[in-house]
Amino acid sequence: TGRRSYGTWLENSEEAVFDLFHQQLGERSLEPPSIAYTPLSETALLSSLRSLIGRDANYRSEYQKHMIQISANSHLRHAFVGLPCGQGKSLSWMVPTLASYMAGLYVGLRIVVLPYKFLLGHVVQHAITMLGLLRKKVIVSFLDSTKIEEDNLPPELSGNQLPNLLFLNLDGVATLLRYHLSHLQNLASKHILKRIYLDEFQQILVEYGFRSSYQSLRQIGRVGVPVMCLSGSLPCTMALSLMSYCGLSQSPTDQSIDLIQPTDPIGDGYSFDVTIVEDIA
């Protein structure tokens, strides 16, 4: 009953003898049954969020909760998230990664793309700090664009011990897509690479004219994993047009994308002082 109900794998010679015994008895199939995909529950996601930011923590909004649920359980659709500043967009990759580990599931690899190199150190350190003691179980790393060569895979993407969260800047992902797209596709086909996140997605509009690396994003839809684009200030219609440019949708009116509509672009926890200067001219 156990052999027909639960997946398993060979760990040692004793289990090999166990399989041989059943084979000699005439058992037809020794392969474990395929286990259907089980989404991460709301309880698992909330528990992971509290492990990251405090045991009494909760979602800042229903939008943030929806974002995390999409990131954790939507495996076939690309997404755009328009949460305002200060609403915790970074939890879109932190919570599902930790929740997978805490639920005993295969964690895999998630790639986070930032527009600037100087952000890497800060974001990586922030992720490690949030994980606390679990940083030895959930591996966080970053990849400098200077380490990516045409003929050799960077060590962060080769071997058996891949990081669970890998951060790159725009130039890094551009070089990776140019030289090692097939390797990323291979990781995706084996379900090792789970999702790619494009943070500060609105910067394409601002910097496309002088940063040619943005042109590489037209290849990102070919990797074969869902891509989540995040921005605190990009209107939804413009975001859909940019996603279409990146090959993540068929058209700016594509209905197959998970959407979290932008609300207040300023967000909570911010204030402004307005000074009225009298015109004495």
XYZ file of C-alpha atoms in Angstrom:
281
model
C 0.000 0.000 0.000
C 2.780 2.394 0.898
C 4.656 1.738 -2.329
C 1.562 2.488 -4.396
C 0.544 5.584 -2.440
C 3.760 7.466 -1.800
C 6.619 8.630 -3.999
C 10.114 7.462 -3.071
C 13.640 7.277 -4.443
C 16.616 4.995 -3.990
C 18.807 6.144 -1.138
C 21.033 3.132 -0.467
C 21.678 -0.492 -1.324
C 19.140 -1.747 1.226
C 16.328 -0.039 -0.648
C 17.652 -1.487 -3.890
C 17.373 -4.986 -2.361
C 13.861 -4.109 -1.188
C 12.901 -3.242 -4.783
C 14.531 -6.402 -6.096
C 12.524 -8.488 -3.612
C 9.220 -7.059 -4.896
C 10.365 -7.482 -8.477
C 11.007 -11.191 -7.885
C 7.541 -11.516 -6.414
C 6.161 -10.367 -9.758
C 5.359 -6.716 -9.081
C 4.928 -5.066 -12.452
C 5.891 -1.478 -11.752
C 8.547 -0.274 -9.338
C 8.191 3.369 -10.297
C 6.603 5.606 -7.670
C 3.327 7.184 -8.734
C 3.380 10.738 -9.983
C 2.312 13.090 -7.220
C -0.113 15.822 -8.231
C 0.945 19.418 -7.665
C -0.198 20.705 -4.285
C -0.328 24.501 -3.932
C 1.043 26.202 -0.862
C -1.822 26.843 1.531
C -2.744 30.222 2.993
C -1.624 28.917 6.372
C 1.811 27.951 5.052
C 2.280 31.319 3.366
C 1.194 33.313 6.409
C 3.399 31.221 8.678
C 6.381 31.935 6.434
C 5.601 35.643 6.356
C 5.576 35.677 10.155
C 8.853 33.784 10.273
C 10.354 36.560 8.155
C 8.977 39.703 9.776
C 7.517 38.757 13.161
C 5.145 36.281 14.760
C 2.319 38.815 14.995
C 2.759 40.106 11.451
C 0.035 40.070 8.847
C -0.389 41.138 5.248
C -0.278 44.872 4.730
C -3.174 44.665 2.293
C -5.268 42.226 0.297
C -3.177 43.252 -2.709
C 0.002 42.050 -1.036
C -1.676 38.795 -0.039
C -2.853 38.269 -3.618
C 0.651 39.008 -4.938
C 2.216 36.369 -2.687
C -0.425 33.803 -3.608
C 0.187 34.395 -7.313
C 3.939 34.130 -6.845
C 3.608 30.891 -4.893
C 0.917 29.054 -6.826
C 0.468 30.472 -10.345
C 2.853 28.386 -12.435
C 1.547 29.022 -15.954
C 0.867 32.769 -16.165
C 3.057 35.836 -16.153
C 2.075 38.606 -13.758
C 2.227 42.332 -13.209
C 2.151 43.701 -9.666
C 1.452 47.392 -9.142
C 1.834 47.689 -5.376
C 2.856 51.176 -4.191
C 6.085 51.973 -2.411
C 6.401 50.538 1.055
C 3.858 47.753 0.540
C 6.346 44.871 0.608
C 6.861 43.781 -2.988
C 10.063 41.965 -1.967
C 7.940 39.428 -0.085
C 6.771 38.154 -3.483
C 9.979 36.137 -3.704
C 10.838 35.784 -0.017
C 7.620 34.183 1.250
C 7.127 31.469 -1.426
C 10.789 30.474 -1.183
C 10.672 30.058 2.583
C 7.199 28.494 2.508
C 8.398 25.801 0.108
C 11.217 24.900 2.479
C 9.031 24.933 5.590
C 6.405 22.773 3.868
C 9.028 20.179 2.958
C 8.685 20.832 -0.774
C 11.415 21.228 -3.356
C 12.509 24.861 -3.117
C 14.253 25.243 -6.464
C 15.651 28.491 -7.827
C 14.079 31.923 -8.177
C 15.879 34.717 -10.034
C 15.366 38.368 -9.100
C 16.468 41.060 -11.572
C 17.228 44.560 -10.278
C 17.892 47.551 -12.553
C 21.135 48.624 -10.870
C 24.270 46.913 -9.665
C 24.520 49.023 -6.511
C 21.192 47.591 -5.300
C 22.457 44.010 -5.252
C 24.405 44.181 -2.011
C 21.593 45.910 -0.154
C 18.850 43.556 -1.358
C 20.929 40.415 -0.772
C 21.819 41.513 2.760
C 18.188 42.365 3.446
C 17.107 38.876 2.317
C 19.754 37.178 4.463
C 18.788 39.282 7.481
C 15.110 38.413 7.074
C 15.889 34.690 6.904
C 17.872 34.803 10.141
C 19.015 31.329 11.187
C 17.259 29.835 8.175
C 19.833 31.434 5.878
C 21.811 28.178 6.135
C 18.836 26.279 4.711
C 17.580 28.781 2.139
C 20.589 29.846 0.090
C 20.790 33.456 -1.127
C 23.384 34.600 -3.641
C 24.009 37.258 -6.267
C 25.663 37.191 -9.661
C 27.857 40.002 -10.926
C 27.665 40.560 -14.675
C 31.473 40.507 -14.878
C 31.451 36.836 -13.822
C 29.281 35.710 -16.733
C 31.362 34.479 -19.658
C 30.346 33.208 -23.053
C 32.076 29.837 -22.760
C 31.595 29.072 -19.067
C 28.584 28.971 -16.821
C 28.987 30.965 -13.610
C 29.342 28.710 -10.542
C 26.062 30.093 -9.167
C 24.220 28.314 -12.012
C 26.287 25.156 -12.379
C 26.761 22.141 -10.183
C 24.330 20.460 -7.850
C 24.098 23.149 -5.169
C 22.233 26.038 -6.779
C 21.042 28.967 -4.666
C 17.351 29.275 -3.926
C 17.340 33.040 -4.482
C 19.704 34.500 -7.062
C 19.893 38.260 -7.565
C 21.224 39.866 -10.757
C 21.351 43.358 -12.134
C 20.060 44.252 -15.602
C 23.441 43.847 -17.310
C 23.842 40.460 -15.658
C 20.563 39.066 -16.916
C 21.241 40.554 -20.370
C 24.549 38.675 -20.592
C 22.954 35.526 -19.197
C 20.154 35.595 -21.786
C 22.642 36.253 -24.548
C 25.075 33.442 -23.783
C 23.197 30.918 -21.642
C 19.533 31.050 -22.601
C 19.522 27.327 -23.363
C 20.817 26.541 -19.879
C 18.036 28.591 -18.296
C 15.533 26.776 -20.498
C 16.988 23.467 -19.326
C 16.613 24.501 -15.671
C 13.025 25.506 -16.408
C 12.192 22.224 -18.157
C 13.463 20.302 -15.128
C 11.363 22.509 -12.811
C 14.499 23.732 -11.043
C 13.983 27.339 -12.066
C 10.615 28.371 -10.642
C 10.100 32.040 -11.496
C 11.840 35.238 -12.601
C 11.081 38.617 -11.009
C 11.694 41.948 -12.773
C 11.784 44.608 -10.071
C 11.366 48.341 -10.790
C 9.818 47.441 -14.140
C 9.031 51.085 -14.915
C 12.724 51.868 -15.485
C 12.446 50.510 -19.020
C 10.541 53.652 -19.977
C 13.095 55.953 -18.394
C 16.342 54.309 -19.459
C 15.635 52.366 -22.629
C 17.182 55.065 -24.790
C 20.664 54.761 -23.295
C 20.795 51.247 -21.782
C 20.888 48.673 -24.552
C 20.637 45.852 -21.995
C 16.885 46.429 -21.867
C 16.659 45.015 -25.384
C 17.685 41.631 -23.983
C 14.438 41.445 -22.045
C 12.707 40.579 -25.307
C 14.177 37.084 -24.779
C 13.010 36.602 -21.213
C 9.684 35.123 -22.246
C 11.549 32.277 -23.962
C 13.028 30.935 -20.727
C 9.907 28.913 -19.999
C 8.976 30.058 -16.497
C 6.451 32.633 -15.279
C 7.817 36.151 -14.982
C 6.513 38.602 -12.395
C 7.011 42.301 -13.191
C 6.837 44.673 -10.227
C 6.456 48.436 -10.084
C 5.146 50.966 -7.618
C 4.436 53.680 -10.155
C 3.688 52.163 -13.563
C 0.105 52.402 -14.864
C -1.386 49.065 -15.799
C -1.928 49.892 -19.479
C 1.717 50.890 -19.891
C 2.856 47.815 -17.986
C 0.938 45.532 -20.333
C 2.520 47.221 -23.335
C 5.988 46.704 -21.872
C 5.198 43.069 -21.098
C 4.120 42.619 -24.688
C 7.468 44.080 -25.786
C 9.247 41.586 -23.509
C 7.415 38.660 -25.068
C 5.329 38.002 -21.964
C 1.974 38.559 -23.644
C 0.496 38.436 -27.099
C -0.730 42.027 -27.025
C -1.270 44.938 -24.618
C -4.857 43.672 -24.159
C -3.865 40.086 -23.324
C -6.188 38.659 -20.655
C -3.940 35.733 -19.696
C -1.765 37.744 -17.282
C -2.253 37.805 -13.527
C -2.801 41.464 -12.625
C -2.682 43.384 -9.395
C -3.870 46.834 -10.351
C -1.863 49.836 -9.105
C -3.536 51.811 -6.357
C -1.854 54.755 -4.636
C 1.637 55.201 -6.167
C 2.897 56.996 -3.069
C 1.885 54.385 -0.522
C 1.617 54.599 3.220
C 4.102 55.958 5.723
C 5.177 58.946 3.646
C 4.513 62.637 4.159
C 5.287 65.806 2.257
C 5.811 69.389 3.349
C 4.422 71.997 0.993
C 5.925 75.467 1.157
C 4.138 78.338 -0.574
C 6.538 81.042 -1.635
C 4.997 84.418 -2.336
C 5.746 85.817 -5.731
C 7.229 89.239 -5.017
C 8.312 89.951 -8.577
